[in-house]
Amino acid sequence: MTKITPQPGIMDIALYQSGTAHVKGVSNVIKLSSNENPYGPSPKAIAAVQDSAAMLHRYPSSDHAGLRTAIGEQHGLNPEQVICGAGSDEIIAFLCQAYAGPGDEVLYTEHGFSMYRISALAAGATPVEVHERERVTDVDALLAGCTDRTKLVFIANPNNPTGTMIGAAEVARLADGLPPHAILVLDGAYAEYVSGFDAGVEIINARSNVVMTRTFSKLYGLGGIRVGWGYGPEDIIDVLNRLRGPFNVSASALVAAEAAIRDTAYVEFCLEENTKWRGWLAEALAALGVPSDTSCANFILARFSDHAEAEGCDAYLQSQGLIVRKVAGYNLPNALRITVGDENACRRIVDAVAAFKGGVK
Ligand SMILES: *Cc1c(COP(=O)(O)O)cnc(C)c1O
């Protein structure tokens, strides 16, 4: 019998580790492991999904015109340059499928989001990782990592799991220094959390080699329904649309996202709470000897003295019903990524870390 094998690269993919949601034997668990919005989706998005239920026998829109128009209005973008996907993960996958194949390289940073590697391998391309500078994207390292085979360069700005970001001048320097055959992808999954930040729109509009990906999974609280989008030069969006399945985003997801992005009052509320409790959490943990870099997103990367302490604290938090994220797989063995929850969640985290640090184990 000959063995039937998949395409090269597929068997090198390690399964994506999603944030845990349960602890055996512990009730009243708070999940702070996936950077979800602690307040849930906008009530208007919930109502839109409920209203969509009676029409679920109908196929969804295949051009996503309603949602693309809403995105265009809210962000001041041309809807013709917007593509919607089943989460921004799908846009990342389209980019890799469209632009990278066997022999090509896909570049990202050492603490970069794991979907870049997975999608590069799925496309048969070679993932290439470069160093960061103290948990911050290093433009020089990325430029030095480019070769004549580099097709895609991914950075998340702000980045997950570090929470740090680089400024517009650095992003522009990266875009302008890439070889002519490479596309820069700005992953803006957390862009909404940065006040006044355009996520790179101005840089994209002035160039032909930069795109961005965005999501409804974080600030908009819609991770469960899978909707994200991309924005870039019309010719690149046209390429991605050719790969896209006609019904890749469900009818419920389309109406939920449109309602969520139009509910600006709710978005404001979530942003204010996040900013307030993120600062409080970071300060309280720092006072306990657990520092973190200033976070630009909805989580903090808490640093412990070593891997053993991080593991010990994670185990203690779990025993208290608090689920955070280990990030050794992101080359950060001494750290834990903690999503900024509501007031109660933040207070419970600080109390538990204090107890752990105080020797209650
Ligand atoms: C959460 C996240 C995404 C978004 O994933 P979706 O597929 O849109 O749910 C993309 N990039 C980064 C860096 C993320 O943290």
mmCIF file of C-alpha atoms and ligand atoms in Angstrom:
data_model
loop_
_atom_site.group_PDB
_atom_site.id
_atom_site.type_symbol
_atom_site.label_atom_id
_atom_site.label_comp_id
_atom_site.label_asym_id
_atom_site.label_seq_id
_atom_site.Cartn_x
_atom_site.Cartn_y
_atom_site.Cartn_z
ATOM 1 C CA MET A 1 0.000 0.000 0.000
ATOM 2 C CA THR A 2 1.360 3.421 -0.859
ATOM 3 C CA LYS A 3 0.844 6.041 1.780
ATOM 4 C CA ILE A 4 -1.247 8.993 0.660
ATOM 5 C CA THR A 5 0.489 12.137 1.849
ATOM 6 C CA PRO A 6 -0.765 15.722 2.051
ATOM 7 C CA GLN A 7 0.955 18.711 0.459
ATOM 8 C CA PRO A 8 4.440 19.564 1.772
ATOM 9 C CA GLY A 9 4.375 21.680 4.920
ATOM 10 C CA ILE A 10 0.990 20.517 6.220
ATOM 11 C CA MET A 11 2.431 17.914 8.618
ATOM 12 C CA ASP A 12 4.789 20.563 10.055
ATOM 13 C CA ILE A 13 1.815 22.520 11.386
ATOM 14 C CA ALA A 14 1.397 22.213 15.163
ATOM 15 C CA LEU A 15 -2.279 22.564 16.063
ATOM 16 C CA TYR A 16 -3.271 26.065 17.211
ATOM 17 C CA GLN A 17 -3.569 26.228 21.000
ATOM 18 C CA SER A 18 -6.642 28.217 21.922
ATOM 19 C CA GLY A 19 -7.199 29.673 25.373
ATOM 20 C CA THR A 20 -8.534 27.170 27.897
ATOM 21 C CA ALA A 21 -12.110 27.731 29.107
ATOM 22 C CA HIS A 22 -12.581 25.205 31.936
ATOM 23 C CA VAL A 23 -10.810 24.008 35.047
ATOM 24 C CA LYS A 24 -11.662 20.549 36.344
ATOM 25 C CA GLY A 25 -13.464 20.701 39.674
ATOM 26 C CA VAL A 26 -13.557 24.521 39.849
ATOM 27 C CA SER A 27 -16.761 26.474 39.309
ATOM 28 C CA ASN A 28 -17.244 30.238 38.931
ATOM 29 C CA VAL A 29 -14.387 30.286 36.457
ATOM 30 C CA ILE A 30 -13.299 33.517 34.763
ATOM 31 C CA LYS A 31 -11.738 33.078 31.330
ATOM 32 C CA LEU A 32 -8.997 35.624 30.670
ATOM 33 C CA SER A 33 -7.065 33.571 28.145
ATOM 34 C CA SER A 34 -8.351 34.683 24.732
ATOM 35 C CA ASN A 35 -8.526 38.491 24.859
ATOM 36 C CA GLU A 36 -12.304 38.461 24.627
ATOM 37 C CA ASN A 37 -14.451 41.467 25.545
ATOM 38 C CA PRO A 38 -15.569 40.918 29.175
ATOM 39 C CA TYR A 39 -18.819 42.838 28.551
ATOM 40 C CA GLY A 40 -19.870 40.646 25.624
ATOM 41 C CA PRO A 41 -21.212 41.821 22.280
ATOM 42 C CA SER A 42 -23.267 44.972 21.813
ATOM 43 C CA PRO A 43 -26.943 44.346 22.725
ATOM 44 C CA LYS A 44 -27.700 45.575 19.192
ATOM 45 C CA ALA A 45 -25.517 42.829 17.721
ATOM 46 C CA ILE A 46 -27.318 40.237 19.849
ATOM 47 C CA ALA A 47 -30.695 41.532 18.628
ATOM 48 C CA ALA A 48 -29.499 41.460 15.007
ATOM 49 C CA VAL A 49 -28.435 37.814 15.345
ATOM 50 C CA GLN A 50 -31.783 36.915 16.907
ATOM 51 C CA ASP A 51 -33.610 38.683 14.084
ATOM 52 C CA SER A 52 -31.532 36.807 11.504
ATOM 53 C CA ALA A 53 -32.541 33.395 12.868
ATOM 54 C CA ALA A 54 -35.815 33.062 10.951
ATOM 55 C CA MET A 55 -34.008 33.618 7.645
ATOM 56 C CA LEU A 56 -31.266 31.052 8.105
ATOM 57 C CA HIS A 57 -32.548 28.974 5.183
ATOM 58 C CA ARG A 58 -31.312 31.766 2.857
ATOM 59 C CA TYR A 59 -27.714 31.976 1.724
ATOM 60 C CA PRO A 60 -25.921 35.085 2.961
ATOM 61 C CA SER A 61 -24.845 37.999 0.817
ATOM 62 C CA SER A 62 -21.805 37.025 -1.199
ATOM 63 C CA ASP A 63 -20.472 40.545 -1.742
ATOM 64 C CA HIS A 64 -20.887 41.686 1.904
ATOM 65 C CA ALA A 65 -21.912 45.110 0.596
ATOM 66 C CA GLY A 66 -23.837 46.071 3.746
ATOM 67 C CA LEU A 67 -20.986 45.332 6.116
ATOM 68 C CA ARG A 68 -18.317 46.781 3.816
ATOM 69 C CA THR A 69 -20.344 49.997 3.565
ATOM 70 C CA ALA A 70 -20.634 50.206 7.357
ATOM 71 C CA ILE A 71 -16.895 49.614 7.755
ATOM 72 C CA GLY A 72 -16.201 52.254 5.115
ATOM 73 C CA GLU A 73 -18.413 54.798 6.897
ATOM 74 C CA GLN A 74 -17.007 54.168 10.366
ATOM 75 C CA HIS A 75 -13.356 54.196 9.319
ATOM 76 C CA GLY A 76 -13.459 56.587 6.341
ATOM 77 C CA LEU A 77 -12.460 53.885 3.848
ATOM 78 C CA ASN A 78 -13.457 53.020 0.296
ATOM 79 C CA PRO A 79 -15.648 49.885 0.646
ATOM 80 C CA GLU A 80 -14.250 48.618 -2.675
ATOM 81 C CA GLN A 81 -10.919 48.137 -0.892
ATOM 82 C CA VAL A 82 -12.439 46.085 1.941
ATOM 83 C CA ILE A 83 -12.752 42.278 2.029
ATOM 84 C CA CYS A 84 -14.627 40.375 4.759
ATOM 85 C CA GLY A 85 -13.615 36.998 6.117
ATOM 86 C CA ALA A 86 -14.549 34.347 8.662
ATOM 87 C CA GLY A 87 -12.359 36.083 11.227
ATOM 88 C CA SER A 88 -9.202 37.923 10.260
ATOM 89 C CA ASP A 89 -7.528 34.491 10.420
ATOM 90 C CA GLU A 90 -9.180 33.798 7.086
ATOM 91 C CA ILE A 91 -7.741 36.989 5.557
ATOM 92 C CA ILE A 92 -4.281 35.955 6.813
ATOM 93 C CA ALA A 93 -4.785 32.548 5.174
ATOM 94 C CA PHE A 94 -5.908 34.163 1.881
ATOM 95 C CA LEU A 95 -2.796 36.348 1.837
ATOM 96 C CA CYS A 96 -0.517 33.337 2.304
ATOM 97 C CA GLN A 97 -2.390 31.232 -0.263
ATOM 98 C CA ALA A 98 -2.348 34.049 -2.793
ATOM 99 C CA TYR A 99 1.196 35.297 -2.421
ATOM 100 C CA ALA A 100 3.412 32.583 -0.912
ATOM 101 C CA GLY A 101 4.135 29.037 -2.040
ATOM 102 C CA PRO A 102 6.936 26.460 -2.024
ATOM 103 C CA GLY A 103 10.322 28.205 -1.989
ATOM 104 C CA ASP A 104 8.874 31.501 -0.739
ATOM 105 C CA GLU A 105 9.467 32.972 2.699
ATOM 106 C CA VAL A 106 6.965 34.502 5.115
ATOM 107 C CA LEU A 107 8.542 36.740 7.726
ATOM 108 C CA TYR A 108 7.314 37.588 11.237
ATOM 109 C CA THR A 109 8.774 38.315 14.648
ATOM 110 C CA GLU A 110 9.747 35.971 17.493
ATOM 111 C CA HIS A 111 6.721 36.890 19.630
ATOM 112 C CA GLY A 112 4.412 37.180 16.623
ATOM 113 C CA PHE A 113 0.911 35.702 16.319
ATOM 114 C CA SER A 114 0.974 31.946 15.647
ATOM 115 C CA MET A 115 -1.398 32.062 12.663
ATOM 116 C CA TYR A 116 1.340 33.578 10.477
ATOM 117 C CA ARG A 117 3.431 30.425 10.777
ATOM 118 C CA ILE A 118 0.430 28.117 10.417
ATOM 119 C CA SER A 119 -0.884 29.865 7.302
ATOM 120 C CA ALA A 120 2.584 30.053 5.729
ATOM 121 C CA LEU A 121 3.079 26.305 6.195
ATOM 122 C CA ALA A 122 -0.427 25.581 4.926
ATOM 123 C CA ALA A 123 0.504 27.401 1.713
ATOM 124 C CA GLY A 124 3.702 25.368 1.372
ATOM 125 C CA ALA A 125 5.885 28.400 2.109
ATOM 126 C CA THR A 126 8.758 28.687 4.586
ATOM 127 C CA PRO A 127 8.082 30.589 7.825
ATOM 128 C CA VAL A 128 10.996 32.775 8.957
ATOM 129 C CA GLU A 129 11.177 34.301 12.426
ATOM 130 C CA VAL A 130 13.309 37.334 13.358
ATOM 131 C CA HIS A 131 14.234 38.743 16.764
ATOM 132 C CA GLU A 132 12.423 41.519 18.559
ATOM 133 C CA ARG A 133 14.113 44.155 20.701
ATOM 134 C CA GLU A 134 12.981 43.639 24.300
ATOM 135 C CA ARG A 135 9.491 42.511 23.257
ATOM 136 C CA VAL A 136 9.086 45.241 20.628
ATOM 137 C CA THR A 137 8.977 44.719 16.842
ATOM 138 C CA ASP A 138 12.452 45.440 15.434
ATOM 139 C CA VAL A 139 12.219 46.996 11.960
ATOM 140 C CA ASP A 140 15.949 46.564 11.341
ATOM 141 C CA ALA A 141 15.739 42.847 12.121
ATOM 142 C CA LEU A 142 12.792 42.477 9.734
ATOM 143 C CA LEU A 143 14.576 44.348 6.952
ATOM 144 C CA ALA A 144 17.731 42.287 7.527
ATOM 145 C CA GLY A 145 15.607 39.112 7.419
ATOM 146 C CA CYS A 146 14.311 39.831 3.916
ATOM 147 C CA THR A 147 15.730 37.820 1.029
ATOM 148 C CA ASP A 148 14.887 37.568 -2.651
ATOM 149 C CA ARG A 149 12.334 34.915 -1.642
ATOM 150 C CA THR A 150 10.433 37.011 0.928
ATOM 151 C CA LYS A 151 6.805 37.452 -0.164
ATOM 152 C CA LEU A 152 4.972 38.484 2.993
ATOM 153 C CA VAL A 153 5.990 40.295 6.176
ATOM 154 C CA PHE A 154 3.492 40.146 9.060
ATOM 155 C CA ILE A 155 3.485 42.402 12.090
ATOM 156 C CA ALA A 156 0.686 42.852 14.590
ATOM 157 C CA ASN A 157 0.571 46.468 15.754
ATOM 158 C CA PRO A 158 -0.166 46.477 18.695
ATOM 159 C CA ASN A 159 1.283 42.995 18.965
ATOM 160 C CA ASN A 160 -0.189 39.965 20.731
ATOM 161 C CA PRO A 161 1.061 38.689 23.215
ATOM 162 C CA THR A 162 3.456 41.556 24.044
ATOM 163 C CA GLY A 163 0.927 44.434 23.950
ATOM 164 C CA THR A 164 3.609 46.756 22.539
ATOM 165 C CA MET A 165 3.502 48.700 19.292
ATOM 166 C CA ILE A 166 5.726 50.710 16.966
ATOM 167 C CA GLY A 167 4.999 54.182 15.588
ATOM 168 C CA ALA A 168 3.916 55.237 12.107
ATOM 169 C CA ALA A 169 7.404 56.381 11.093
ATOM 170 C CA GLU A 170 8.815 52.939 11.885
ATOM 171 C CA VAL A 171 6.014 51.184 10.007
ATOM 172 C CA ALA A 172 6.616 53.451 6.992
ATOM 173 C CA ARG A 173 10.353 52.745 7.148
ATOM 174 C CA LEU A 174 9.581 49.023 7.107
ATOM 175 C CA ALA A 175 7.178 49.345 4.164
ATOM 176 C CA ASP A 176 9.637 51.427 2.161
ATOM 177 C CA GLY A 177 12.616 49.186 2.882
ATOM 178 C CA LEU A 178 11.035 45.901 1.752
ATOM 179 C CA PRO A 179 12.108 44.257 -1.470
ATOM 180 C CA PRO A 180 9.734 45.063 -4.363
ATOM 181 C CA HIS A 181 8.231 41.548 -4.341
ATOM 182 C CA ALA A 182 7.122 41.627 -0.674
ATOM 183 C CA ILE A 183 3.825 42.742 0.862
ATOM 184 C CA LEU A 184 3.682 44.181 4.385
ATOM 185 C CA VAL A 185 0.664 42.986 6.383
ATOM 186 C CA LEU A 186 -0.354 45.123 9.358
ATOM 187 C CA ASP A 187 -2.438 42.959 11.684
ATOM 188 C CA GLY A 188 -4.699 45.436 13.467
ATOM 189 C CA ALA A 189 -6.590 43.015 15.721
ATOM 190 C CA TYR A 190 -6.054 45.463 18.614
ATOM 191 C CA ALA A 191 -5.878 48.739 16.659
ATOM 192 C CA GLU A 192 -9.214 49.970 18.055
ATOM 193 C CA TYR A 193 -7.743 50.037 21.552
ATOM 194 C CA VAL A 194 -5.277 52.771 20.579
ATOM 195 C CA SER A 195 -6.972 56.154 20.715
ATOM 196 C CA GLY A 196 -6.593 58.192 17.521
ATOM 197 C CA PHE A 197 -4.679 55.424 15.730
ATOM 198 C CA ASP A 198 -5.535 54.850 12.049
ATOM 199 C CA ALA A 199 -4.075 51.314 12.125
ATOM 200 C CA GLY A 200 -1.861 52.200 9.165
ATOM 201 C CA VAL A 201 -4.519 53.473 6.736
ATOM 202 C CA GLU A 202 -2.467 56.508 5.705
ATOM 203 C CA ILE A 203 0.581 54.315 5.063
ATOM 204 C CA ILE A 204 -1.528 51.865 3.028
ATOM 205 C CA ASN A 205 -3.157 54.620 0.969
ATOM 206 C CA ALA A 206 0.206 56.041 -0.068
ATOM 207 C CA ARG A 207 1.692 52.709 -1.198
ATOM 208 C CA SER A 208 0.948 49.622 -3.288
ATOM 209 C CA ASN A 209 2.623 47.044 -1.008
ATOM 210 C CA VAL A 210 0.823 47.359 2.344
ATOM 211 C CA VAL A 211 -2.453 45.814 3.574
ATOM 212 C CA MET A 212 -4.103 45.484 6.963
ATOM 213 C CA THR A 213 -6.271 42.886 8.674
ATOM 214 C CA ARG A 214 -8.898 43.735 11.291
ATOM 215 C CA THR A 215 -11.283 41.753 13.458
ATOM 216 C CA PHE A 216 -14.624 41.840 15.236
ATOM 217 C CA SER A 217 -13.363 39.257 17.747
ATOM 218 C CA LYS A 218 -11.743 41.564 20.286
ATOM 219 C CA LEU A 219 -13.238 45.001 21.037
ATOM 220 C CA TYR A 220 -16.548 44.137 19.333
ATOM 221 C CA GLY A 221 -16.950 40.938 21.353
ATOM 222 C CA LEU A 222 -17.867 38.731 18.380
ATOM 223 C CA GLY A 223 -15.142 36.054 18.459
ATOM 224 C CA GLY A 224 -17.755 33.300 18.534
ATOM 225 C CA ILE A 225 -19.398 34.242 15.253
ATOM 226 C CA ARG A 226 -16.179 34.613 13.166
ATOM 227 C CA VAL A 227 -15.934 37.850 11.268
ATOM 228 C CA GLY A 228 -12.965 39.983 10.306
ATOM 229 C CA TRP A 229 -11.857 42.081 7.378
ATOM 230 C CA GLY A 230 -8.941 43.319 5.334
ATOM 231 C CA TYR A 231 -8.151 46.633 3.650
ATOM 232 C CA GLY A 232 -5.582 47.390 1.000
ATOM 233 C CA PRO A 233 -4.863 48.417 -2.583
ATOM 234 C CA GLU A 234 -7.674 47.435 -4.947
ATOM 235 C CA ASP A 235 -5.552 44.989 -6.970
ATOM 236 C CA ILE A 236 -4.565 42.998 -3.865
ATOM 237 C CA ILE A 237 -8.161 42.934 -2.585
ATOM 238 C CA ASP A 238 -9.221 41.709 -6.039
ATOM 239 C CA VAL A 239 -6.710 38.834 -5.802
ATOM 240 C CA LEU A 240 -7.988 37.837 -2.342
ATOM 241 C CA ASN A 241 -11.616 37.967 -3.497
ATOM 242 C CA ARG A 242 -10.836 35.385 -6.185
ATOM 243 C CA LEU A 243 -9.756 32.938 -3.462
ATOM 244 C CA ARG A 244 -12.644 33.742 -1.155
ATOM 245 C CA GLY A 245 -15.565 31.320 -1.033
ATOM 246 C CA PRO A 246 -18.739 33.176 -2.076
ATOM 247 C CA PHE A 247 -20.475 32.501 1.255
ATOM 248 C CA ASN A 248 -17.468 32.622 3.603
ATOM 249 C CA VAL A 249 -19.192 34.875 6.152
ATOM 250 C CA SER A 250 -22.533 33.718 7.564
ATOM 251 C CA ALA A 251 -25.690 35.840 7.430
ATOM 252 C CA SER A 252 -25.760 36.116 11.230
ATOM 253 C CA ALA A 253 -22.126 37.202 11.341
ATOM 254 C CA LEU A 254 -22.716 39.907 8.729
ATOM 255 C CA VAL A 255 -25.635 41.499 10.596
ATOM 256 C CA ALA A 256 -23.934 41.141 13.980
ATOM 257 C CA ALA A 257 -20.795 42.897 12.771
ATOM 258 C CA GLU A 258 -22.736 45.673 11.093
ATOM 259 C CA ALA A 259 -24.784 46.340 14.241
ATOM 260 C CA ALA A 260 -21.649 46.192 16.410
ATOM 261 C CA ILE A 261 -19.618 48.653 14.374
ATOM 262 C CA ARG A 262 -22.516 51.130 14.278
ATOM 263 C CA ASP A 263 -23.048 50.963 18.061
ATOM 264 C CA THR A 264 -20.409 53.578 18.798
ATOM 265 C CA ALA A 265 -21.720 54.342 22.308
ATOM 266 C CA TYR A 266 -21.182 50.736 23.361
ATOM 267 C CA VAL A 267 -17.716 50.710 21.770
ATOM 268 C CA GLU A 268 -16.853 53.862 23.760
ATOM 269 C CA PHE A 269 -18.013 52.240 26.983
ATOM 270 C CA CYS A 270 -15.898 49.113 26.388
ATOM 271 C CA LEU A 271 -12.835 51.198 25.517
ATOM 272 C CA GLU A 272 -13.121 53.352 28.640
ATOM 273 C CA GLU A 273 -13.496 50.355 30.914
ATOM 274 C CA ASN A 274 -10.563 48.596 29.285
ATOM 275 C CA THR A 275 -8.272 51.602 29.641
ATOM 276 C CA LYS A 276 -9.242 52.112 33.264
ATOM 277 C CA TRP A 277 -8.866 48.503 34.413
ATOM 278 C CA ARG A 278 -5.788 47.805 32.283
ATOM 279 C CA GLY A 279 -3.931 50.602 34.075
ATOM 280 C CA TRP A 280 -5.200 49.512 37.462
ATOM 281 C CA LEU A 281 -4.250 45.871 36.875
ATOM 282 C CA ALA A 282 -0.768 46.678 35.565
ATOM 283 C CA GLU A 283 -0.009 48.962 38.514
ATOM 284 C CA ALA A 284 -1.326 46.563 41.121
ATOM 285 C CA LEU A 285 0.675 43.661 39.688
ATOM 286 C CA ALA A 286 3.823 45.798 39.401
ATOM 287 C CA ALA A 287 3.458 46.666 43.092
ATOM 288 C CA LEU A 288 3.502 42.910 43.770
ATOM 289 C CA GLY A 289 6.750 42.510 41.833
ATOM 290 C CA VAL A 290 5.133 41.423 38.572
ATOM 291 C CA PRO A 291 5.995 44.044 35.930
ATOM 292 C CA SER A 292 4.632 44.401 32.410
ATOM 293 C CA ASP A 293 5.346 46.605 29.410
ATOM 294 C CA THR A 294 2.807 49.396 28.894
ATOM 295 C CA SER A 295 0.055 47.630 26.977
ATOM 296 C CA CYS A 296 -1.715 49.174 23.990
ATOM 297 C CA ALA A 297 -4.320 46.388 23.847
ATOM 298 C CA ASN A 298 -6.860 44.543 26.045
ATOM 299 C CA PHE A 299 -4.393 42.324 27.878
ATOM 300 C CA ILE A 300 -1.150 42.668 29.742
ATOM 301 C CA LEU A 301 1.927 40.486 29.521
ATOM 302 C CA ALA A 302 2.850 39.858 33.162
ATOM 303 C CA ARG A 303 6.506 38.958 33.677
ATOM 304 C CA PHE A 304 7.651 36.627 36.457
ATOM 305 C CA SER A 305 11.208 35.939 37.624
ATOM 306 C CA ASP A 306 11.510 32.690 35.697
ATOM 307 C CA HIS A 307 9.601 29.933 33.927
ATOM 308 C CA ALA A 308 8.982 27.995 37.149
ATOM 309 C CA GLU A 309 7.383 30.991 38.840
ATOM 310 C CA ALA A 310 5.188 31.702 35.819
ATOM 311 C CA GLU A 311 4.068 28.060 35.738
ATOM 312 C CA GLY A 312 3.466 28.060 39.490
ATOM 313 C CA CYS A 313 1.405 31.213 39.352
ATOM 314 C CA ASP A 314 -0.617 29.890 36.416
ATOM 315 C CA ALA A 315 -1.407 26.710 38.369
ATOM 316 C CA TYR A 316 -2.401 28.726 41.445
ATOM 317 C CA LEU A 317 -4.632 31.047 39.387
ATOM 318 C CA GLN A 318 -6.323 28.011 37.853
ATOM 319 C CA SER A 319 -6.996 26.570 41.302
ATOM 320 C CA GLN A 320 -8.747 29.875 42.056
ATOM 321 C CA GLY A 321 -10.850 29.628 38.891
ATOM 322 C CA LEU A 322 -8.820 32.191 36.955
ATOM 323 C CA ILE A 323 -7.705 31.111 33.504
ATOM 324 C CA VAL A 324 -4.916 33.116 31.890
ATOM 325 C CA ARG A 325 -2.621 32.279 28.979
ATOM 326 C CA LYS A 326 0.789 30.659 29.117
ATOM 327 C CA VAL A 327 2.997 32.053 26.358
ATOM 328 C CA ALA A 328 6.069 29.792 26.375
ATOM 329 C CA GLY A 329 5.010 28.835 22.834
ATOM 330 C CA TYR A 330 5.550 32.495 21.902
ATOM 331 C CA ASN A 331 9.132 32.393 23.233
ATOM 332 C CA LEU A 332 8.046 34.054 26.471
ATOM 333 C CA PRO A 333 8.483 31.290 29.074
ATOM 334 C CA ASN A 334 8.640 33.695 32.057
ATOM 335 C CA ALA A 335 5.388 35.459 31.259
ATOM 336 C CA LEU A 336 1.630 35.020 31.454
ATOM 337 C CA ARG A 337 -0.778 36.915 29.229
ATOM 338 C CA ILE A 338 -3.784 38.163 31.167
ATOM 339 C CA THR A 339 -6.826 39.584 29.388
ATOM 340 C CA VAL A 340 -8.166 42.741 31.040
ATOM 341 C CA GLY A 341 -11.502 41.606 32.458
ATOM 342 C CA ASP A 342 -14.143 43.630 34.275
ATOM 343 C CA GLU A 343 -13.524 45.104 37.739
ATOM 344 C CA ASN A 344 -14.330 41.876 39.549
ATOM 345 C CA ALA A 345 -12.002 39.833 37.330
ATOM 346 C CA CYS A 346 -9.121 42.298 37.738
ATOM 347 C CA ARG A 347 -9.557 42.374 41.523
ATOM 348 C CA ARG A 348 -9.647 38.592 41.694
ATOM 349 C CA ILE A 349 -6.440 38.362 39.637
ATOM 350 C CA VAL A 350 -4.589 40.803 41.866
ATOM 351 C CA ASP A 351 -5.794 39.089 45.064
ATOM 352 C CA ALA A 352 -4.713 35.693 43.730
ATOM 353 C CA VAL A 353 -1.288 36.888 42.537
ATOM 354 C CA ALA A 354 -0.781 38.551 45.943
ATOM 355 C CA ALA A 355 -1.637 35.294 47.697
ATOM 356 C CA PHE A 356 0.669 33.342 45.383
ATOM 357 C CA LYS A 357 3.524 35.805 45.855
ATOM 358 C CA GLY A 358 2.931 35.764 49.602
ATOM 359 C CA GLY A 359 3.547 32.045 49.667
ATOM 360 C CA VAL A 360 -0.019 30.723 49.836
ATOM 361 C CA LYS A 361 0.349 27.812 47.438
HETATM 362 C C1 LIG B 1 -7.150 37.597 17.999
HETATM 363 C C2 LIG B 1 -6.181 37.923 16.929
HETATM 364 C C3 LIG B 1 -6.540 37.869 15.589
HETATM 365 C C4 LIG B 1 -7.952 37.717 15.161
HETATM 366 O O1 LIG B 1 -8.467 36.546 14.999
HETATM 367 P P1 LIG B 1 -9.912 36.362 14.351
HETATM 368 O O2 LIG B 1 -9.665 35.290 13.350
HETATM 369 O O3 LIG B 1 -10.313 37.627 13.690
HETATM 370 O O4 LIG B 1 -10.780 35.970 15.472
HETATM 371 C C5 LIG B 1 -5.610 38.220 14.628
HETATM 372 N N1 LIG B 1 -4.376 38.597 14.978
HETATM 373 C C6 LIG B 1 -4.003 38.685 16.255
HETATM 374 C C7 LIG B 1 -2.643 39.169 16.577
HETATM 375 C C8 LIG B 1 -4.892 38.337 17.270
HETATM 376 O O5 LIG B 1 -4.510 38.409 18.538
#
